């Protein structure tokens, strides 16, 4: 199986929670690549990767379930992160990218914990049949 086929299969069989986790990890990858590009004065590569990170943040905003109360708290943070990425792209500011990377890591780590707790609950319920 090729790497591409494996990646496609991973996405196709992932749960909604796992897909969100993949988005966070992708965003982090693009931010880290953009930071290296700034350090190496690769402006086009920096621009491309910051824009990819922004697309992920916008995707997270669009797909967020607004029925949950927590969405009202998260949405402004996503908007803030998106605006900071735009600012970092214009100013080549590594500190801004560090800030957004930190926020993304917090979201990712929290989401990872939610997935683990959900699995524990589901496994506990499944064992009581």
CSV table of C-alpha atoms in Angstrom, one decimal:
chain,number,residue,atom,x,y,z
A,1,UNK,CA,0.0,0.0,0.0
A,2,UNK,CA,1.4,3.4,-1.0
A,3,UNK,CA,1.8,6.2,1.5
A,4,UNK,CA,-0.9,8.2,-0.3
A,5,UNK,CA,-3.3,5.2,-0.3
A,6,UNK,CA,-2.6,4.8,3.5
A,7,UNK,CA,-3.3,8.5,4.1
A,8,UNK,CA,-6.5,8.4,2.1
A,9,UNK,CA,-7.7,5.3,3.9
A,10,UNK,CA,-6.9,7.0,7.3
A,11,UNK,CA,-9.0,10.0,6.4
A,12,UNK,CA,-11.9,7.8,5.0
A,13,UNK,CA,-12.1,5.6,8.1
A,14,UNK,CA,-11.5,8.4,10.7
A,15,UNK,CA,-14.2,9.5,13.1
A,16,UNK,CA,-15.3,13.1,13.2
A,17,UNK,CA,-13.2,13.6,16.3
A,18,UNK,CA,-10.1,12.1,14.6
A,19,UNK,CA,-10.6,14.3,11.6
A,20,UNK,CA,-10.6,17.4,13.8
A,21,UNK,CA,-7.4,16.1,15.4
A,22,UNK,CA,-5.9,15.7,11.9
A,23,UNK,CA,-6.8,19.3,11.1
A,24,UNK,CA,-5.1,20.6,14.3
A,25,UNK,CA,-2.0,18.6,13.5
A,26,UNK,CA,-2.0,19.8,9.9
A,27,UNK,CA,-2.3,23.4,11.1
A,28,UNK,CA,0.6,22.9,13.4
A,29,UNK,CA,2.7,21.4,10.6
A,30,UNK,CA,2.0,24.4,8.3
A,31,UNK,CA,2.8,26.9,11.1
A,32,UNK,CA,6.1,25.2,11.8
A,33,UNK,CA,7.0,25.1,8.1
A,34,UNK,CA,6.1,28.8,7.8
A,35,UNK,CA,8.4,29.6,10.8
A,36,UNK,CA,11.3,27.8,9.1
A,37,UNK,CA,10.5,29.6,5.8
A,38,UNK,CA,10.7,33.0,7.6
A,39,UNK,CA,14.0,32.1,9.1
A,40,UNK,CA,15.3,31.0,5.7
A,41,UNK,CA,13.9,34.1,3.9
A,42,UNK,CA,11.6,31.9,1.8
A,43,UNK,CA,8.7,34.4,1.4
A,44,UNK,CA,6.6,32.4,-1.0
A,45,UNK,CA,6.9,29.2,1.0
A,46,UNK,CA,6.0,31.2,4.2
A,47,UNK,CA,3.0,32.7,2.5
A,48,UNK,CA,1.8,29.3,1.1
A,49,UNK,CA,2.0,27.6,4.5
A,50,UNK,CA,0.4,30.4,6.5
A,51,UNK,CA,-2.5,30.4,4.0
A,52,UNK,CA,-2.8,26.6,4.4
A,53,UNK,CA,-3.0,27.1,8.2
A,54,UNK,CA,-5.6,29.8,7.8
A,55,UNK,CA,-7.7,27.5,5.6
A,56,UNK,CA,-7.7,24.9,8.3
A,57,UNK,CA,-8.7,27.5,10.9
A,58,UNK,CA,-11.5,28.6,8.6
A,59,UNK,CA,-12.6,25.0,8.1
A,60,UNK,CA,-12.8,24.5,11.8
A,61,UNK,CA,-14.9,27.6,12.1
A,62,UNK,CA,-17.3,26.6,9.3
A,63,UNK,CA,-17.8,23.0,10.6
A,64,UNK,CA,-18.2,23.9,14.3
A,65,UNK,CA,-21.5,22.8,15.7
A,66,UNK,CA,-23.1,26.0,16.9
A,67,UNK,CA,-25.6,24.1,19.0
A,68,UNK,CA,-23.0,23.6,21.7
A,69,UNK,CA,-22.5,26.4,24.3
A,70,UNK,CA,-18.7,26.1,24.0
A,71,UNK,CA,-18.9,27.1,20.4
A,72,UNK,CA,-19.6,30.7,21.5
A,73,UNK,CA,-16.3,30.7,23.4
A,74,UNK,CA,-14.2,29.0,20.7
A,75,UNK,CA,-15.4,30.9,17.7
A,76,UNK,CA,-13.8,34.2,18.7
A,77,UNK,CA,-10.5,32.4,19.4
A,78,UNK,CA,-10.5,30.9,16.0
A,79,UNK,CA,-11.2,34.3,14.5
A,80,UNK,CA,-8.4,35.8,16.5
A,81,UNK,CA,-6.0,33.0,15.4
A,82,UNK,CA,-7.0,33.6,11.8
A,83,UNK,CA,-6.4,37.4,12.1
A,84,UNK,CA,-3.0,36.8,13.8
A,85,UNK,CA,-1.9,34.4,11.0
A,86,UNK,CA,-2.8,37.2,8.5
A,87,UNK,CA,-0.7,39.6,10.5
A,88,UNK,CA,2.2,37.2,10.8
A,89,UNK,CA,2.1,36.7,7.0
A,90,UNK,CA,2.3,40.5,6.4
A,91,UNK,CA,5.0,41.2,9.0
A,92,UNK,CA,7.0,38.0,8.9
A,93,UNK,CA,6.6,37.9,12.7
A,94,UNK,CA,7.8,34.7,14.3
A,95,UNK,CA,6.4,35.6,17.7
A,96,UNK,CA,2.9,35.8,16.3
A,97,UNK,CA,3.4,32.3,14.8
A,98,UNK,CA,4.6,31.0,18.1
A,99,UNK,CA,1.5,32.4,19.8
A,100,UNK,CA,-0.9,30.8,17.2
A,101,UNK,CA,1.1,27.6,17.4
A,102,UNK,CA,0.6,27.6,21.2
A,103,UNK,CA,-3.1,28.1,20.9
A,104,UNK,CA,-3.4,25.4,18.3
A,105,UNK,CA,-1.5,23.0,20.5
A,106,UNK,CA,-3.8,23.7,23.4
A,107,UNK,CA,-6.9,23.1,21.2
A,108,UNK,CA,-5.3,19.9,19.8
A,109,UNK,CA,-4.3,18.6,23.3
A,110,UNK,CA,-7.8,19.3,24.7
A,111,UNK,CA,-9.4,17.6,21.7
A,112,UNK,CA,-7.2,14.6,22.1
A,113,UNK,CA,-8.3,14.3,25.7
A,114,UNK,CA,-12.0,14.6,24.7
A,115,UNK,CA,-11.5,11.7,22.2
A,116,UNK,CA,-9.8,9.5,24.9
A,117,UNK,CA,-12.6,10.2,27.4
A,118,UNK,CA,-15.3,9.5,24.8
A,119,UNK,CA,-13.7,6.2,24.0
A,120,UNK,CA,-13.5,5.3,27.7
A,121,UNK,CA,-17.2,6.0,28.1
A,122,UNK,CA,-18.1,4.1,25.0
A,123,UNK,CA,-16.0,1.1,26.0
A,124,UNK,CA,-17.5,1.2,29.5
A,125,UNK,CA,-21.1,1.2,28.1
A,126,UNK,CA,-20.3,-1.5,25.5
A,127,UNK,CA,-19.1,-3.9,28.3
A,128,UNK,CA,-22.4,-3.8,30.2
A,129,UNK,CA,-24.6,-5.5,27.6
